[in-house]
mmCIF file of C-alpha atoms in Angstrom:
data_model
loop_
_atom_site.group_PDB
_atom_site.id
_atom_site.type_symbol
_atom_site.label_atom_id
_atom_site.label_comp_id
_atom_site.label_asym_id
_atom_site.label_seq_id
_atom_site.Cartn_x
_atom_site.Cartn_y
_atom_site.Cartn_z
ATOM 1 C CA UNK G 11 -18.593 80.337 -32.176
ATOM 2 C CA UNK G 12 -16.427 79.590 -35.558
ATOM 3 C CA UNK G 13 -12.674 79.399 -35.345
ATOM 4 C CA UNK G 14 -10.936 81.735 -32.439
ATOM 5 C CA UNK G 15 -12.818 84.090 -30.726
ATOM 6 C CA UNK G 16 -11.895 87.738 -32.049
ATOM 7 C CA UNK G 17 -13.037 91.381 -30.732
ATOM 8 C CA UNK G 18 -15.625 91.673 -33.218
ATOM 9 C CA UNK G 19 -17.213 88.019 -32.305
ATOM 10 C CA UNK G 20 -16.280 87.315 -28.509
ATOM 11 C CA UNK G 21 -16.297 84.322 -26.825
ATOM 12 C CA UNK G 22 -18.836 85.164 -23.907
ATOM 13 C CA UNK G 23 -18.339 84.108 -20.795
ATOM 14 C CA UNK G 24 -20.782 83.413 -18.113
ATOM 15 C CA UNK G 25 -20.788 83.340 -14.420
ATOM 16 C CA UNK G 26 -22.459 84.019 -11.377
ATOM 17 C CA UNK G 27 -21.487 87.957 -9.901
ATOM 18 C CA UNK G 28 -20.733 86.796 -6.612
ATOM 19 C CA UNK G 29 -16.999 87.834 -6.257
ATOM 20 C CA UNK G 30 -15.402 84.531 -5.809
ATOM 21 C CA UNK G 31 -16.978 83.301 -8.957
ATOM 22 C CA UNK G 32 -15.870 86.438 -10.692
ATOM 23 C CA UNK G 33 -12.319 85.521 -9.861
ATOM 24 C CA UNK G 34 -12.590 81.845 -11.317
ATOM 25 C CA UNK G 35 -14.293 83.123 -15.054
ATOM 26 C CA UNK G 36 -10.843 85.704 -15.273
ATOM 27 C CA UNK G 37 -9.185 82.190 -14.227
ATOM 28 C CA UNK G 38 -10.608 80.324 -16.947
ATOM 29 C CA UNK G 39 -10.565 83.596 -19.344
ATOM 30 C CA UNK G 40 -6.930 83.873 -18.427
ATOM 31 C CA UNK G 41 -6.099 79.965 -19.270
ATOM 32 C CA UNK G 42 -7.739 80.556 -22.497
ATOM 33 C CA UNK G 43 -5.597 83.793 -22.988
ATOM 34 C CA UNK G 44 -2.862 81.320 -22.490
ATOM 35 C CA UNK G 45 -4.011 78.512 -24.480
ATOM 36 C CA UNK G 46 -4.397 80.158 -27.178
ATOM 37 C CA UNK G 47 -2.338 83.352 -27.843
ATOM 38 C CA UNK G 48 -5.547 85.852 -27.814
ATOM 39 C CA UNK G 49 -6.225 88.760 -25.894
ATOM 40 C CA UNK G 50 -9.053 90.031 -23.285
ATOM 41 C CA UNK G 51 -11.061 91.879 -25.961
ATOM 42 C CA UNK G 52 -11.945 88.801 -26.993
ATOM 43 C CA UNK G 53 -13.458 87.745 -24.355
ATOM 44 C CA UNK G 54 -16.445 88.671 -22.930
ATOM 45 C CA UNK G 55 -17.172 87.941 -19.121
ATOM 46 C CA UNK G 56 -21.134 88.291 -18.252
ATOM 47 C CA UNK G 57 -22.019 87.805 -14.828
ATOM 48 C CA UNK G 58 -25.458 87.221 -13.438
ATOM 49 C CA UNK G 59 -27.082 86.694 -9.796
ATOM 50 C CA UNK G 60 -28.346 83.301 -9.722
ATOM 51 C CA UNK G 61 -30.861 82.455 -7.416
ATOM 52 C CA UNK G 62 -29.078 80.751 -4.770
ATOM 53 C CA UNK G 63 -27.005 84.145 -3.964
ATOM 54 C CA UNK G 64 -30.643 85.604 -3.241
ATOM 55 C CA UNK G 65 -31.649 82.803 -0.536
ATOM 56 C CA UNK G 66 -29.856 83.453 2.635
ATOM 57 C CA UNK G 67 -32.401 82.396 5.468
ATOM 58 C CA UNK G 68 -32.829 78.588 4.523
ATOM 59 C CA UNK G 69 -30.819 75.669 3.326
ATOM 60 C CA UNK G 70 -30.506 75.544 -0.375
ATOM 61 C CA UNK G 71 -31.611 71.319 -0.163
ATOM 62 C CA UNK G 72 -35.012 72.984 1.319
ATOM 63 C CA UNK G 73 -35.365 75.253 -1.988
ATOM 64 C CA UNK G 74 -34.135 73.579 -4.914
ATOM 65 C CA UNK G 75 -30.606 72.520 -4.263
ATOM 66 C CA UNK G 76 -27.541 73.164 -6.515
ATOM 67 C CA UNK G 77 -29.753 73.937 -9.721
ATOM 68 C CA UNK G 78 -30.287 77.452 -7.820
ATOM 69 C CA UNK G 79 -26.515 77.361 -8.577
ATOM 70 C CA UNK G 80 -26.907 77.091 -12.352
ATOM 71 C CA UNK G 81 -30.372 77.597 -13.545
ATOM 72 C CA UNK G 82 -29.781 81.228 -14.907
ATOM 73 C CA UNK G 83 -26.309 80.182 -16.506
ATOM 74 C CA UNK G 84 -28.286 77.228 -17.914
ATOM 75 C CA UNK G 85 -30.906 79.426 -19.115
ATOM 76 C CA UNK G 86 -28.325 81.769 -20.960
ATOM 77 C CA UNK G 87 -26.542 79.163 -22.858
ATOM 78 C CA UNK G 88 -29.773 77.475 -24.003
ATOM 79 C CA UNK G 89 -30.499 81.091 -25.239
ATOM 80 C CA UNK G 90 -27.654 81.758 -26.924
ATOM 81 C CA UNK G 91 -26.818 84.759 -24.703
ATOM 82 C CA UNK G 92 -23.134 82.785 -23.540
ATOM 83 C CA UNK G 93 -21.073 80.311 -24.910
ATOM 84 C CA UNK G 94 -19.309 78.919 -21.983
ATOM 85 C CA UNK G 95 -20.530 78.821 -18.300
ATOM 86 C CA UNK G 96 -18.272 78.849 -15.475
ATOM 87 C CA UNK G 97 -18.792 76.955 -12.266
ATOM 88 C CA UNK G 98 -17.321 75.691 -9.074
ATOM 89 C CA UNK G 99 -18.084 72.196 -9.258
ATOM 90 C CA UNK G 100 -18.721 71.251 -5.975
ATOM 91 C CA UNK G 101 -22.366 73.675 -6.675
ATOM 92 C CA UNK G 102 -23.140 71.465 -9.623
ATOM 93 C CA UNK G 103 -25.648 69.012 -9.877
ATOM 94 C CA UNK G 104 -24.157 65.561 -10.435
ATOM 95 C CA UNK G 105 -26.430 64.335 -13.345
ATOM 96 C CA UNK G 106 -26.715 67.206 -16.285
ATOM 97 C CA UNK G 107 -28.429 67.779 -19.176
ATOM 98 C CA UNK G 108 -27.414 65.975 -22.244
ATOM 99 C CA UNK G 109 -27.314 69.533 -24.203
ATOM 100 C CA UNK G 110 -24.610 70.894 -22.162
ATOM 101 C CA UNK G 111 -21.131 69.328 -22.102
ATOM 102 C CA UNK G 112 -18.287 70.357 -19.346
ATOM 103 C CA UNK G 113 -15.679 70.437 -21.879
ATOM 104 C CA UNK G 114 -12.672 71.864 -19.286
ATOM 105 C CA UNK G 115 -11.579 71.319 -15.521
ATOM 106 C CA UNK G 116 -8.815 73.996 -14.711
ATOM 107 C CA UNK G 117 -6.181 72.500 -12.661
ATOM 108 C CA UNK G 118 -7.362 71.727 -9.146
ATOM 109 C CA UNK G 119 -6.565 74.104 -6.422
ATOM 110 C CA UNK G 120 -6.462 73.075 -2.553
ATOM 111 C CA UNK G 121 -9.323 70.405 -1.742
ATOM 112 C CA UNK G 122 -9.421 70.862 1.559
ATOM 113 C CA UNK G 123 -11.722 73.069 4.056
ATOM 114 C CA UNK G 124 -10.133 75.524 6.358
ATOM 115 C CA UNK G 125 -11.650 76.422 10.116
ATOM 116 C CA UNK G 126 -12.667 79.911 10.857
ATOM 117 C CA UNK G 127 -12.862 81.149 14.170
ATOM 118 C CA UNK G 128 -14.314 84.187 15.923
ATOM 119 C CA UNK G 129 -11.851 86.684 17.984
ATOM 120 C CA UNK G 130 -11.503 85.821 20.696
ATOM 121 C CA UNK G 131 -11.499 81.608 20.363
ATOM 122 C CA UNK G 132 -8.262 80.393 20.228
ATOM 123 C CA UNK G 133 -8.510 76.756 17.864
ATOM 124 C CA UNK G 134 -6.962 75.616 14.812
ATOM 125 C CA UNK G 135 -8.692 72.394 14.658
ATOM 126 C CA UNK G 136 -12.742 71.263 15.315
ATOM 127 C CA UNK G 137 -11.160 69.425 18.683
ATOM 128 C CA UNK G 138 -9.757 72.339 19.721
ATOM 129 C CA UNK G 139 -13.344 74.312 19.761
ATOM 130 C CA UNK G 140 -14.701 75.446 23.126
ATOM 131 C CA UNK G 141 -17.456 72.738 24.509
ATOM 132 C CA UNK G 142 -20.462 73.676 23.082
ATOM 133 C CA UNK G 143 -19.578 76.094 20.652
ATOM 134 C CA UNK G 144 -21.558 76.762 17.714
ATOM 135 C CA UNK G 145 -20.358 76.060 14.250
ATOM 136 C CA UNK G 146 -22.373 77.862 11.393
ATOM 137 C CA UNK G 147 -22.240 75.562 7.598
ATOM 138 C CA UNK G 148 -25.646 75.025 5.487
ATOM 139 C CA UNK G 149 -23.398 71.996 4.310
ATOM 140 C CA UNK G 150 -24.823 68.435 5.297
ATOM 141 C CA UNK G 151 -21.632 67.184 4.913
ATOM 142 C CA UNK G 152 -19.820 69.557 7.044
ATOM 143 C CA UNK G 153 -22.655 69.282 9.485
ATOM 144 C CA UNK G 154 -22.477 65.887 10.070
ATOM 145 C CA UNK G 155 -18.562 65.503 9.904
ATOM 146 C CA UNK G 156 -18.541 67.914 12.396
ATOM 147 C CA UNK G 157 -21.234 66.156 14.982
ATOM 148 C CA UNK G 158 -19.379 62.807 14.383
ATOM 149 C CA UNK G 159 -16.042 64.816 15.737
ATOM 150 C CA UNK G 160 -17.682 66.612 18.248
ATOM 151 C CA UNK G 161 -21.305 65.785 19.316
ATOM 152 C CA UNK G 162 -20.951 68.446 21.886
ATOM 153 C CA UNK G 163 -21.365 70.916 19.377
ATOM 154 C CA UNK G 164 -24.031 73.012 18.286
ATOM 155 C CA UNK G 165 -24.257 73.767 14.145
ATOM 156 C CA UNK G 166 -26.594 76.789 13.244
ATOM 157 C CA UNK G 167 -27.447 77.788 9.607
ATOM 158 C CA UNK G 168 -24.622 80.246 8.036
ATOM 159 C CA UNK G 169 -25.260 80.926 4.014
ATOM 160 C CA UNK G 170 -24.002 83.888 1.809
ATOM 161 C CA UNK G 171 -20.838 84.536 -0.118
ATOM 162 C CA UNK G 172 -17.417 84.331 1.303
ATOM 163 C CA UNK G 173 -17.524 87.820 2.484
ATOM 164 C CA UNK G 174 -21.067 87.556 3.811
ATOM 165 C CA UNK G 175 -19.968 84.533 6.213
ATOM 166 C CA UNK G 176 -16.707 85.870 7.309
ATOM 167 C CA UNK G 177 -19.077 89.209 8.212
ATOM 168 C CA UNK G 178 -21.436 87.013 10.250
ATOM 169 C CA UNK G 179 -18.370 85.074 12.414
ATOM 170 C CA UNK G 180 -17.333 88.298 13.360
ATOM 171 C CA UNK G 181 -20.739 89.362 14.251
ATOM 172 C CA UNK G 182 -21.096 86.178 16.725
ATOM 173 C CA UNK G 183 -24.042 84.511 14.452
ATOM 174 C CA UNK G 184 -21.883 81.567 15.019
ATOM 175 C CA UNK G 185 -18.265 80.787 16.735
ATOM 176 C CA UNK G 186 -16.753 79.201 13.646
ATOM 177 C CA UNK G 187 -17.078 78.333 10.288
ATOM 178 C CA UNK G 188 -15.619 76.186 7.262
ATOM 179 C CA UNK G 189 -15.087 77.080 4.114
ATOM 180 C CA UNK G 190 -13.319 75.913 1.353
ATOM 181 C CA UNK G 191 -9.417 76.529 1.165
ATOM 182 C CA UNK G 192 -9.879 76.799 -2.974
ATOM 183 C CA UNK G 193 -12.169 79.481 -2.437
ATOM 184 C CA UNK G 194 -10.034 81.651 0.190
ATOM 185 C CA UNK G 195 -7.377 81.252 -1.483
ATOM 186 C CA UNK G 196 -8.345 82.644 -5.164
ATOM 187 C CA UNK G 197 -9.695 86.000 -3.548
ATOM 188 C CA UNK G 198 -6.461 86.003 -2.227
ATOM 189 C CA UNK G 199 -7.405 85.406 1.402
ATOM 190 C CA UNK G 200 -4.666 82.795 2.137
ATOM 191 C CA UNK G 201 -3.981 83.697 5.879
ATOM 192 C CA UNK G 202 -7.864 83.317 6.717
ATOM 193 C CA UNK G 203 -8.563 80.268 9.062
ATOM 194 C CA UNK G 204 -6.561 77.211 9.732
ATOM 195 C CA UNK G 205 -6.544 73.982 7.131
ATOM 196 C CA UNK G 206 -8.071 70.856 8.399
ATOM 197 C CA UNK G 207 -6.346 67.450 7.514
ATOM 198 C CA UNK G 208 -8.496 65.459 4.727
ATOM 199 C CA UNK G 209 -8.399 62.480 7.205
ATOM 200 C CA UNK G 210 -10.120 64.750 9.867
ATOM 201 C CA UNK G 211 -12.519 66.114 7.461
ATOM 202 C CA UNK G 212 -12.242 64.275 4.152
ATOM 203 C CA UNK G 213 -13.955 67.057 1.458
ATOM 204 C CA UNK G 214 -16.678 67.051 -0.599
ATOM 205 C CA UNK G 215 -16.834 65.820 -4.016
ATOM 206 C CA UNK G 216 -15.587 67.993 -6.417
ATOM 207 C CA UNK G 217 -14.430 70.778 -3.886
ATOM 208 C CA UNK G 218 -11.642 72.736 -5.217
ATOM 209 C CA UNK G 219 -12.234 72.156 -9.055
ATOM 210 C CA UNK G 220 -13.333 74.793 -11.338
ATOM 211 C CA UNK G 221 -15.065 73.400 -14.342
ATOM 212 C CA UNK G 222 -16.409 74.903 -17.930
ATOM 213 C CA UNK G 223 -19.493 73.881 -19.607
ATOM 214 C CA UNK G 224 -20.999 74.519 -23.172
ATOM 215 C CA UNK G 225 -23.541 73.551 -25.228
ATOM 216 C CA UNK G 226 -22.831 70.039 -26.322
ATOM 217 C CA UNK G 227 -23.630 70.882 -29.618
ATOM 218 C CA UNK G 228 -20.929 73.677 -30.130
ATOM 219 C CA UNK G 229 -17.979 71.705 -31.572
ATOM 220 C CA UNK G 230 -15.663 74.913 -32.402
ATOM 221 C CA UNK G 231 -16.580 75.819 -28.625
ATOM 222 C CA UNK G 232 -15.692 72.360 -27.480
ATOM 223 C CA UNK G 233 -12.088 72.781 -28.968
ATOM 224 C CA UNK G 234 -11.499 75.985 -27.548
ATOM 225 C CA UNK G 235 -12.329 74.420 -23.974
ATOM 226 C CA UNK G 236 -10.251 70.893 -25.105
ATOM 227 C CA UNK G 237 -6.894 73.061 -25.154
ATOM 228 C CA UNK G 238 -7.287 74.248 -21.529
ATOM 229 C CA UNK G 239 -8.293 71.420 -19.800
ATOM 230 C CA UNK G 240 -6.096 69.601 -16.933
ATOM 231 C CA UNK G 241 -6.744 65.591 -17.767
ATOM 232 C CA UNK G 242 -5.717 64.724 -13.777
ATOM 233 C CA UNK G 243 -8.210 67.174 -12.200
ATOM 234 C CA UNK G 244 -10.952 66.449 -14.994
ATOM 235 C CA UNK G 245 -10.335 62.015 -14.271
ATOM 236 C CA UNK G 246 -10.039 62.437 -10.262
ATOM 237 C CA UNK G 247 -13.021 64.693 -10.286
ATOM 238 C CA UNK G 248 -15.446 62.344 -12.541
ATOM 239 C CA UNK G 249 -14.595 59.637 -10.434
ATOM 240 C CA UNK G 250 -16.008 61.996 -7.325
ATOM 241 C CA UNK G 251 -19.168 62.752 -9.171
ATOM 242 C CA UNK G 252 -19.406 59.228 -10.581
ATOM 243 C CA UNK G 253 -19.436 57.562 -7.360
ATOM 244 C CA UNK G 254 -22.090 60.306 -6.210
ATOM 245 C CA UNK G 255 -24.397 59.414 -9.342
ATOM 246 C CA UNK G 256 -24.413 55.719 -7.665
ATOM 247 C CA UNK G 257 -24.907 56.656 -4.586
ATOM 248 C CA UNK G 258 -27.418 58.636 -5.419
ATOM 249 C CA UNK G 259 -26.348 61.884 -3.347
ATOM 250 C CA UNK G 260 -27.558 64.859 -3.864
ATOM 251 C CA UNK G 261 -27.004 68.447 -1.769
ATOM 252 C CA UNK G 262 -29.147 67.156 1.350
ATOM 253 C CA UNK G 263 -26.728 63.582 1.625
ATOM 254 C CA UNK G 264 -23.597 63.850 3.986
ATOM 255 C CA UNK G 265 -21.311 62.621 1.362
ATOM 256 C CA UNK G 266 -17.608 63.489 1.597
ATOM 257 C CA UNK G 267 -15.260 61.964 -1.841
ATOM 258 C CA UNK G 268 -11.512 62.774 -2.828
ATOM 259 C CA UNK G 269 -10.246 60.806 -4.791
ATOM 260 C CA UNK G 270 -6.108 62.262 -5.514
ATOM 261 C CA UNK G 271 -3.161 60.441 -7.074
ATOM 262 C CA UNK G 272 -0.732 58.716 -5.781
ATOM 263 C CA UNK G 273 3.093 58.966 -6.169
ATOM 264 C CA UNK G 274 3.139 55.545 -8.342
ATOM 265 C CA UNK G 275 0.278 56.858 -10.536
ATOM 266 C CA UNK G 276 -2.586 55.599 -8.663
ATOM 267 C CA UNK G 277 -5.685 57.568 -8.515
ATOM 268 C CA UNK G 278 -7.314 56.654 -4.636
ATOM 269 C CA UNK G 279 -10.920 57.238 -4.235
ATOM 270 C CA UNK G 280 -11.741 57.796 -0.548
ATOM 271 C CA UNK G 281 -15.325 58.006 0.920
ATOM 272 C CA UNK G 282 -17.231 58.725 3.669
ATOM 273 C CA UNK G 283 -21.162 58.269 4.185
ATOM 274 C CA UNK G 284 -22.553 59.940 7.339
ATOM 275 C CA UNK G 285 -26.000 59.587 8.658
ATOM 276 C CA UNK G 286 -27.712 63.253 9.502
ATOM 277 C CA UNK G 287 -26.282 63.436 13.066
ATOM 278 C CA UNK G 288 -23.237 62.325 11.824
ATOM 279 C CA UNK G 289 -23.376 59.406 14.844
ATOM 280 C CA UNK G 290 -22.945 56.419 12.345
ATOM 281 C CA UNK G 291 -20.718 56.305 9.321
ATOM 282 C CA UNK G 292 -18.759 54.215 6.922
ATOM 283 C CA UNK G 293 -15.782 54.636 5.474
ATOM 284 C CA UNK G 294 -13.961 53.254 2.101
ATOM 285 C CA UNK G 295 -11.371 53.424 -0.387
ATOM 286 C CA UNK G 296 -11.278 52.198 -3.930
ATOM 287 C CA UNK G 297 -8.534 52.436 -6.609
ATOM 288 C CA UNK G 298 -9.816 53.913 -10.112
ATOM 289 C CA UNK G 299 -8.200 51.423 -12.336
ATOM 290 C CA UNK G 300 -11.188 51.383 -14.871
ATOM 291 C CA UNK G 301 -14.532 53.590 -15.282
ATOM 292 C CA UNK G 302 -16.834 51.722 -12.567
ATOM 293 C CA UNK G 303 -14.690 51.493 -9.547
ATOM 294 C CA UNK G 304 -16.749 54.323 -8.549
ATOM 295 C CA UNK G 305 -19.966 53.014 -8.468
ATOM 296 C CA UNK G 306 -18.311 49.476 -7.219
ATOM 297 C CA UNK G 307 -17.920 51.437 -4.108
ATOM 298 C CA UNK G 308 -20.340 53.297 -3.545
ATOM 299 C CA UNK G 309 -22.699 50.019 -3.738
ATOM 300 C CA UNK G 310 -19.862 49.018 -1.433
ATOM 301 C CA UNK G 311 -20.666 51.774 1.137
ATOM 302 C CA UNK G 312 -24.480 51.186 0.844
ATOM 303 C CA UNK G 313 -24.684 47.511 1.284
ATOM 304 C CA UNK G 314 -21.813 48.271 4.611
ATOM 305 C CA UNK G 315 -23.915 51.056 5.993
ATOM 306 C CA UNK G 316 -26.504 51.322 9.092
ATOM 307 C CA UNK G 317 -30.118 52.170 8.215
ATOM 308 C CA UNK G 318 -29.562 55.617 9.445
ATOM 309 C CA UNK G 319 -26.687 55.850 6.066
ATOM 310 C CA UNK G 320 -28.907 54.024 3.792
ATOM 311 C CA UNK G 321 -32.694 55.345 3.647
ATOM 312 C CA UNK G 322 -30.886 58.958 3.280
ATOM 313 C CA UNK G 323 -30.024 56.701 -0.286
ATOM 314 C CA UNK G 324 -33.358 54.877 -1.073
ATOM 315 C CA UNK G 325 -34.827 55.351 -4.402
#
């Protein structure tokens, strides 16, 4: 990519065809509309199934984890095939490549995780969930947050796409769900379920952030994706993944880490470590005043934590 991206030589766009990621490349195509006074036809959005939308029966930490989320986007920027790859964040691995650079955050939409409920349930909160219902998440973190709230209930495996999910909590595979606010919310479902407090369940790093990769060695492409980035979401969210990176978490750890700013200026970092069963925990805060108050904490966390937290950290 040379200069601005014109009809004749589009910027190309890629992204996973599952709707909600549809709707978050026309957000980032629409901030680069913005950002720099072109039009649509030049831009080219190219979607592609990536191989964690064809696994629904198992646990993507069984299978592979989040590069299921991005290996075929990966594959098509190494090829040449897109210039820029649009993700949710929260499906990214932590550590990348060195040949791909997340040049842009968009601004960060609602962190938090909303509660779904079958008809017929009456709850707007996990405490107000019949005893021994059954709450369907392939998310460690939700799984264990959930257990440490309420032991009494039962979580079953629910995967698929927004749609897919919602489908299945009707169909009684499960009595309730969570699922991101962020992601309700930009296919326009903002009725659907009930928002839990972040100090009931604190959310998972990165949740809520859309971000936009390229190939690090694209510098015209890199200044494209300079002009639409939001500098609060992109510093909050690196401090997420940066105190995941010490921690050593990856898609199997019960992690939850928001870090948010503060009326003064302050940017908080809270985090939780759960153990599987989500019976022990612990629990801390840091302020990011310089680049390794992340990983201050996290060592923090590990050195605090039971043996049930820690070995799910050993390296």
């Amino acid at each position: 990519m040379n200069g601005l991206p014109t009809p004749q030589n589009p910027l190309r766009i890629g992204t996973r065809a599952s709707p909600l990621a549809m709707a978050q490349a026309h957000m980032a195509a629409a901030a680069l509309i913005a950002s720099h006074g072109i039009d649509m036809t030049a831009l080219e959005i190219v979607p592609m199934t990536a191989t964690g939308d064809k696994i629904q029966d198992r646990a993507l930490a069984e299978v592979g984890g989040k590069a299921l989320w991005t290996r075929e986007l990966d594959a098509a920027l190494d090829a040449g095939t897109i210039d820029i790859a649009v993700h949710s964040l929260k499906d990214v691995e932590t550590l990348r490549e060195a040949r791909f650079f997340l040049g842009a955050m968009l601004e960060r939409a609602d962190p938090r995780d909303r509660l779904v409920v079958r008809e017929g349930i009456d709850a707007v909160s996990i405490a107000d969930l019949p005893q021994g219902a059954r709450l369907g998440t392939s998310s460690p973190r939700r799984a264990a947050q959930v257990k440490r709230i309420r032991p009494d209930l039962e979580t079953v495996l629910l995967r698929g796409n927004v749609a897919t999910r919602l489908a299945k909590i009707a169909g009684g595979d499960a009595d309730a769900t969570l699922l991101a606010a962020a992601g309700l919310d930009r296919l326009g479902m903002h009725d659907v379920g009930a928002v839990q407090d972040v100090r009931l369940l604190l959310p998972a790093a990165s949740q809520g952030a859309i971000g936009i990769e390229c190939r690090a060695g694209d510098a015209a492409t890199r200044a494209l994706l300079a002009a639409v980035d939001h500098a609060p979401t992109h510093r909050a969210v690196m401090a997420e993944r940066a105190f995941l990176a010490a921690l050593g978490g990856d898609c199997r750890s019960p992690v939850a880490a928001h870090a948010h700013w503060l009326g003064d200026g302050t940017l908080r970092l809270d985090a939780e470590v759960f153990s599987e069963d989500g019976a022990d925990h612990v629990a801390g805060h840091a302020v990011v005043a310089n680049p390794g108050a992340p990983e201050i904490l996290a060592r923090r966390l590990l050195g605090e934590a039971p043996d049930s937290v820690r070995r799910l950290f050993a390296r």
